[in-house]
PDB file of C-alpha atoms in Angstrom:
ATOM      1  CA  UNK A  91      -2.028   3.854 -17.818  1.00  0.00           C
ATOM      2  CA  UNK A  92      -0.255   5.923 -20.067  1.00  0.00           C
ATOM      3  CA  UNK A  93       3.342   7.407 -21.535  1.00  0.00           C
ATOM      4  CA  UNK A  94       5.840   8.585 -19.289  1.00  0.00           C
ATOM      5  CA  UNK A  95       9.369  10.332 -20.736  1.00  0.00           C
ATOM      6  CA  UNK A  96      12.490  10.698 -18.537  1.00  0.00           C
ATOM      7  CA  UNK A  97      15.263  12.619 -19.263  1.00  0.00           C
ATOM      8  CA  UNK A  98      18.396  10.721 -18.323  1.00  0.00           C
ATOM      9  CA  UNK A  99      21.250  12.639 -16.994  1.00  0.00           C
ATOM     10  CA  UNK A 100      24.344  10.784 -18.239  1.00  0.00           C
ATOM     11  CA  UNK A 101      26.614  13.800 -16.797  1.00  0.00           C
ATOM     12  CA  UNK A 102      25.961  13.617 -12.742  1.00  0.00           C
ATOM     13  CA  UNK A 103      24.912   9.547 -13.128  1.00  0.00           C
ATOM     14  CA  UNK A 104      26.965   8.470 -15.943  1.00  0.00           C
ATOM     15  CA  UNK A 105      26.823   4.296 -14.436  1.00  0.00           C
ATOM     16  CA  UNK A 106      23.657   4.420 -13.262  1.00  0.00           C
ATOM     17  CA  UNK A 107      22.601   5.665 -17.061  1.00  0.00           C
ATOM     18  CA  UNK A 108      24.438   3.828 -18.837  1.00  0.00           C
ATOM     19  CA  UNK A 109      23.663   0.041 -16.392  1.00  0.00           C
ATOM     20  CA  UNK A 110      19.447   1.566 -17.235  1.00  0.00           C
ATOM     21  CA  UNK A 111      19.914   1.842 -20.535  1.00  0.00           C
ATOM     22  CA  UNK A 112      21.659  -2.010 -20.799  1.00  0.00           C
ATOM     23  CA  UNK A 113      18.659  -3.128 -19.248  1.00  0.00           C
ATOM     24  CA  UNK A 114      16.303  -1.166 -21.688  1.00  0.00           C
ATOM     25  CA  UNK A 115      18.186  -2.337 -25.024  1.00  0.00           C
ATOM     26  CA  UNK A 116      17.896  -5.440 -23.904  1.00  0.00           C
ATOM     27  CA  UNK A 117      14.110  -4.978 -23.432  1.00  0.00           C
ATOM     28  CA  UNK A 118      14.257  -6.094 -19.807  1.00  0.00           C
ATOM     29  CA  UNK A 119      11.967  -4.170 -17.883  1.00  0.00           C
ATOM     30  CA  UNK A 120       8.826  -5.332 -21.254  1.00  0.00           C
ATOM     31  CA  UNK A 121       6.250  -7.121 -19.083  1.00  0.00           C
ATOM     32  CA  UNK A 122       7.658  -5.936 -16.200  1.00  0.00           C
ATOM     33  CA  UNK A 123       4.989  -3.823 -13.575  1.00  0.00           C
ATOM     34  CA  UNK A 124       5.219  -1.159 -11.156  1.00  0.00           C
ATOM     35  CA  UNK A 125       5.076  -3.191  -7.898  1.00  0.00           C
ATOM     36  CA  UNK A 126       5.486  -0.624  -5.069  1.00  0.00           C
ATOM     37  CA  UNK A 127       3.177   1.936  -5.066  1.00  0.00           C
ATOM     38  CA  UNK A 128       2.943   4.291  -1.738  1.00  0.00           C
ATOM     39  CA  UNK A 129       0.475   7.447  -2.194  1.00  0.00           C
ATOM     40  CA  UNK A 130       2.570  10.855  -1.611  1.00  0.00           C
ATOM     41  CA  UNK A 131       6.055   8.661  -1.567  1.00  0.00           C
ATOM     42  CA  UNK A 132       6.973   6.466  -4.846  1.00  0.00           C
ATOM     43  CA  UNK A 133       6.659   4.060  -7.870  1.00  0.00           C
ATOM     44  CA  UNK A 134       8.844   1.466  -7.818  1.00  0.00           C
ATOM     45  CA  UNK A 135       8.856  -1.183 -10.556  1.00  0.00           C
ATOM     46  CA  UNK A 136      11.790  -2.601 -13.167  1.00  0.00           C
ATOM     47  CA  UNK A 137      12.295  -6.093 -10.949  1.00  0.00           C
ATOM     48  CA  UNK A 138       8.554  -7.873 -10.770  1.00  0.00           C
ATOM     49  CA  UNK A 139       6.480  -9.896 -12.888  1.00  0.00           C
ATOM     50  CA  UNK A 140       2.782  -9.669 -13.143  1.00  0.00           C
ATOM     51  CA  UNK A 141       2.609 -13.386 -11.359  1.00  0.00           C
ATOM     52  CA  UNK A 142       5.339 -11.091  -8.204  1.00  0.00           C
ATOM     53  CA  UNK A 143       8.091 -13.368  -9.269  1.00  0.00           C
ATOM     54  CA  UNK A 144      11.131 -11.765  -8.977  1.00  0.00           C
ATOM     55  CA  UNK A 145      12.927 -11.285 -12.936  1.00  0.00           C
ATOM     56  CA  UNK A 146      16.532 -12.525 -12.909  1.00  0.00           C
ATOM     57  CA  UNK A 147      19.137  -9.011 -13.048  1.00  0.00           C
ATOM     58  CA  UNK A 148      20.967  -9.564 -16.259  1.00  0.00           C
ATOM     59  CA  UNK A 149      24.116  -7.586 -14.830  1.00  0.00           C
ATOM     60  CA  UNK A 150      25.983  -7.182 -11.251  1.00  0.00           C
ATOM     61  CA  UNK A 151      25.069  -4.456  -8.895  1.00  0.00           C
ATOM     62  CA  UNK A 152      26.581  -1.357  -9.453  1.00  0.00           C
ATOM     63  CA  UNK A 153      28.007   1.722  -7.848  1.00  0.00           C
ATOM     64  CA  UNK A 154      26.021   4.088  -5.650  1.00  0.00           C
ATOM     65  CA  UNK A 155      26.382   7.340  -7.594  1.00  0.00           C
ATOM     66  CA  UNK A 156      24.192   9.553  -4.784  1.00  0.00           C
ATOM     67  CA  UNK A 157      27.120  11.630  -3.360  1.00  0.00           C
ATOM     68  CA  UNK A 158      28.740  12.231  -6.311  1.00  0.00           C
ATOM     69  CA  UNK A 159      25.719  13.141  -9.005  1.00  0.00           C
ATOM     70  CA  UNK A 160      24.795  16.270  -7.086  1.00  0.00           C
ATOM     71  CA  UNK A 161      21.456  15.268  -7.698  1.00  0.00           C
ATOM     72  CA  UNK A 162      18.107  15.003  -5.007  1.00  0.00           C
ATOM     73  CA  UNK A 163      14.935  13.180  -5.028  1.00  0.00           C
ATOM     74  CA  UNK A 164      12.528  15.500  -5.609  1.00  0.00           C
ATOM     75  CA  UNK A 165       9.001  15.378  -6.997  1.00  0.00           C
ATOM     76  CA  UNK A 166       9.269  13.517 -10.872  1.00  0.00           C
ATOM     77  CA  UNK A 167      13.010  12.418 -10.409  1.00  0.00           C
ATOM     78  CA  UNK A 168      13.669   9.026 -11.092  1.00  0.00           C
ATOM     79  CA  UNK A 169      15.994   7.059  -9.199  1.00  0.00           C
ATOM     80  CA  UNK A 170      17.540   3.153  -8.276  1.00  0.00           C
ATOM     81  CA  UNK A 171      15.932   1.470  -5.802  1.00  0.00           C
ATOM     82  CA  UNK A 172      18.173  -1.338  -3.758  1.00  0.00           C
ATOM     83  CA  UNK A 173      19.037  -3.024  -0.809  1.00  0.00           C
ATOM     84  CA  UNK A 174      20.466  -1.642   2.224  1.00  0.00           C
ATOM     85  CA  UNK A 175      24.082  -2.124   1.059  1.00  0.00           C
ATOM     86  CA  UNK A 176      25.059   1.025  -0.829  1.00  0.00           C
ATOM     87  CA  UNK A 177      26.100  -0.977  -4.242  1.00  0.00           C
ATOM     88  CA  UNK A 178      23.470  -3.209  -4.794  1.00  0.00           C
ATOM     89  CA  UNK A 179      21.430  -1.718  -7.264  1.00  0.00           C
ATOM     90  CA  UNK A 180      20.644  -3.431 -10.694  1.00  0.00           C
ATOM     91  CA  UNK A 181      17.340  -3.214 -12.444  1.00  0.00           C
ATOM     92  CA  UNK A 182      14.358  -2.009  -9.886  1.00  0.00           C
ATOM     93  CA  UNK A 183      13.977   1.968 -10.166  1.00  0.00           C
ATOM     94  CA  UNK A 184      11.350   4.541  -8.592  1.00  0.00           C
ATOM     95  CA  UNK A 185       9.369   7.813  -9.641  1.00  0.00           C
ATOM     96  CA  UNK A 186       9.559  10.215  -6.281  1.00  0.00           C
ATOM     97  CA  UNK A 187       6.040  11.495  -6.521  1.00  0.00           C
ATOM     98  CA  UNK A 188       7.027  14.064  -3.711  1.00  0.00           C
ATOM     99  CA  UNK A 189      10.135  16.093  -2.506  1.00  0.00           C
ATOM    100  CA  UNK A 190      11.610  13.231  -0.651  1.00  0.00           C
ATOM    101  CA  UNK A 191      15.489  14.993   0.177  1.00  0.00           C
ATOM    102  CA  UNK A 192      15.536  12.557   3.132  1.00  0.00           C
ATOM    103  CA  UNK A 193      16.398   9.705   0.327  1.00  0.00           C
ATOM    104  CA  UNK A 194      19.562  11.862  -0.903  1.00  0.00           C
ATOM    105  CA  UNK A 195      23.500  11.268   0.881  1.00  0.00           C
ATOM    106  CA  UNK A 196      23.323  12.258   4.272  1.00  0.00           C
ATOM    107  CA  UNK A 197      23.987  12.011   8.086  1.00  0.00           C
ATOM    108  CA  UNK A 198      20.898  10.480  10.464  1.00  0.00           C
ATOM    109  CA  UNK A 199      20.696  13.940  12.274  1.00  0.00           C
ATOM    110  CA  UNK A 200      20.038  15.682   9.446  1.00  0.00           C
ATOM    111  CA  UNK A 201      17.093  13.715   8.315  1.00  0.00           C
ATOM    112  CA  UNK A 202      18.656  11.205   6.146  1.00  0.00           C
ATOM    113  CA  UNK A 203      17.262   7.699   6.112  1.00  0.00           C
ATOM    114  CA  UNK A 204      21.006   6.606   4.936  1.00  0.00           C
ATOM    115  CA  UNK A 205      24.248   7.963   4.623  1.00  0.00           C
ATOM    116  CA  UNK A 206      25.070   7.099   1.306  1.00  0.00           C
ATOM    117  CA  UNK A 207      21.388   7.899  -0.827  1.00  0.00           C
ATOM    118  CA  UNK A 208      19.132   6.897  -3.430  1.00  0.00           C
ATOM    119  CA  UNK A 209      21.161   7.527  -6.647  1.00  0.00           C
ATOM    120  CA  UNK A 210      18.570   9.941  -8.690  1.00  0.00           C
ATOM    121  CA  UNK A 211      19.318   9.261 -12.191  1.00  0.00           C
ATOM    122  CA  UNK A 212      16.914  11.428 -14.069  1.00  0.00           C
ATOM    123  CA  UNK A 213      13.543  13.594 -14.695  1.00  0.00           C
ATOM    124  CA  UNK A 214      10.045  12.690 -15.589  1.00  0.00           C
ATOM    125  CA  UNK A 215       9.743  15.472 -18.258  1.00  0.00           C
ATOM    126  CA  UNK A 216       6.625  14.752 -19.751  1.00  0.00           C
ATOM    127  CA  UNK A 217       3.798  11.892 -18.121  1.00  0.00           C
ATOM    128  CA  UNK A 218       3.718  13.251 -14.712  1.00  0.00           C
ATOM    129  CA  UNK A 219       0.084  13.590 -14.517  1.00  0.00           C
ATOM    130  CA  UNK A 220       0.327   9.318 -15.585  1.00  0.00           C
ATOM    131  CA  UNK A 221       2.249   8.896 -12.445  1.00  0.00           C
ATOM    132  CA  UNK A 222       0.253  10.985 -10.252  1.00  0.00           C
ATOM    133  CA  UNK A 223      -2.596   8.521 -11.407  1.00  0.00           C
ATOM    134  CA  UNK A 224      -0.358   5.423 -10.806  1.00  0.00           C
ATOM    135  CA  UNK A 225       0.424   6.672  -7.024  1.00  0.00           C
ATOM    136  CA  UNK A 226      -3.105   6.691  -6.111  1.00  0.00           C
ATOM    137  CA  UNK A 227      -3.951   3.295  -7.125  1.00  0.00           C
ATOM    138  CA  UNK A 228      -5.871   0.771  -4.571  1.00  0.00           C
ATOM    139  CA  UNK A 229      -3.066  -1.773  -3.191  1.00  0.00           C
ATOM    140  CA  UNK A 230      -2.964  -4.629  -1.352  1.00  0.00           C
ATOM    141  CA  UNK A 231      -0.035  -7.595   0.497  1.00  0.00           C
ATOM    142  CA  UNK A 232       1.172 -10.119  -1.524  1.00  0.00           C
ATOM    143  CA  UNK A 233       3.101 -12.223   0.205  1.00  0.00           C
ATOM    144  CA  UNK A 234       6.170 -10.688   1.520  1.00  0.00           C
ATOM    145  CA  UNK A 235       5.390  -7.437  -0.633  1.00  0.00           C
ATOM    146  CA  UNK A 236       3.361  -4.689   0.670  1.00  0.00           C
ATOM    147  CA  UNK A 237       1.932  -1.848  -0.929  1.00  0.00           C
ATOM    148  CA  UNK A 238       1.452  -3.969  -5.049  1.00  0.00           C
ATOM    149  CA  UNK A 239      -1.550  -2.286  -7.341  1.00  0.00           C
ATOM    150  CA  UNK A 240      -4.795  -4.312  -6.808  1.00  0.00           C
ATOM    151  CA  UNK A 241      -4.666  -4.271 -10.690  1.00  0.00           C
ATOM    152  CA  UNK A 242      -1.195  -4.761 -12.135  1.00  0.00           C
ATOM    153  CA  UNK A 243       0.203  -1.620 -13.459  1.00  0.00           C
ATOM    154  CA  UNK A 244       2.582  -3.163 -16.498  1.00  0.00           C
ATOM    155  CA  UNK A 245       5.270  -1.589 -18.119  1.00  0.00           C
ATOM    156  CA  UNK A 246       4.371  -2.532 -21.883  1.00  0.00           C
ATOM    157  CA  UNK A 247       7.947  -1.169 -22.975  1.00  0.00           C
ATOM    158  CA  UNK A 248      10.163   0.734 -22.406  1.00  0.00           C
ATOM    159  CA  UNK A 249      13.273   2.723 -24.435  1.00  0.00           C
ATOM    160  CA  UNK A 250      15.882   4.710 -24.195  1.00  0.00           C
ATOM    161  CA  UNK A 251      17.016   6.910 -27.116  1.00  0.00           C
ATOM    162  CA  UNK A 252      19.810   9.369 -27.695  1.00  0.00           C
ATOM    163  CA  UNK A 253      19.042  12.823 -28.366  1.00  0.00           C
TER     164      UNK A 253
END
């Protein structure tokens, strides 16, 4: 649907960075689509097939970086998606298309969905108006996954390069 560019932010998320940009050099998340898409919430993709079969992770988990990076999912951050155990994360990532602080490190009472976050690894700094588009896509159940593009939204590659 179009180009989007993220700013990494190797300083507050230097192993989530560095475990994204393994995945991208070894041209993992080609081919892969966004698979989650809820309107005013998310993009997820980075772990799907166009056929929703699940692609292999080439690498373990790795460590939930939320309370320490300083960072919050806000509207055009990008950050890892995972399980409900804290350090599970591996190749699946999402675009907050809102302000969604109730993601970030946190107690219950205070809003937070869990105590330990959604590591937010980065900023969509140009391709935000692409996303906006990809949020508002029809979607449909497939199986056990809810909320997957009627028409698969593919990731034809994807890069990362030092500045």
């Amino acid at each position: 649907m179009g180009t989007i560019v993220v700013e990494l932010n190797p300083t507050a998320s230097p192993i989530t960075v560095e475990n994204f940009k393994k995945y991208a050099d070894q041209s993992f998340f080609d081919g892969l689509i966004f698979h989650r898409v809820i309107k005013d919430f998310m993009i997820q993709g980075g772990g799907l097939t166009p056929d929703m079969k699940e692609k292999t992770p080439l690498f373990p988990p790795i460590v939930d970086e939320a309370k320490t990076s300083g960072l919050s999912n806000l509207r055009g951050t990008i950050a890892m998606a995972r399980t409900q155990a804290a350090d599970s994360a591996t190749s699946q990532f999402f675009i907050n298309v809102v302000d969604n602080t109730f993601l970030d490190p946190g107690p219950a009472d205070a809003g937070a969905v869990d105590p330990n976050g959604y590591c937010v690894f980065g900023t969509v700094i140009q391709g935000m108006d692409v996303v906006d588009e990809i949020q508002v896509v029809p979607t449909h159940t497939v199986g056990l996954y809810q909320d997957v593009p009627v028409d698969p939204i593919l990731i034809n590659s994807l890069a990362v390069t030092l500045q």
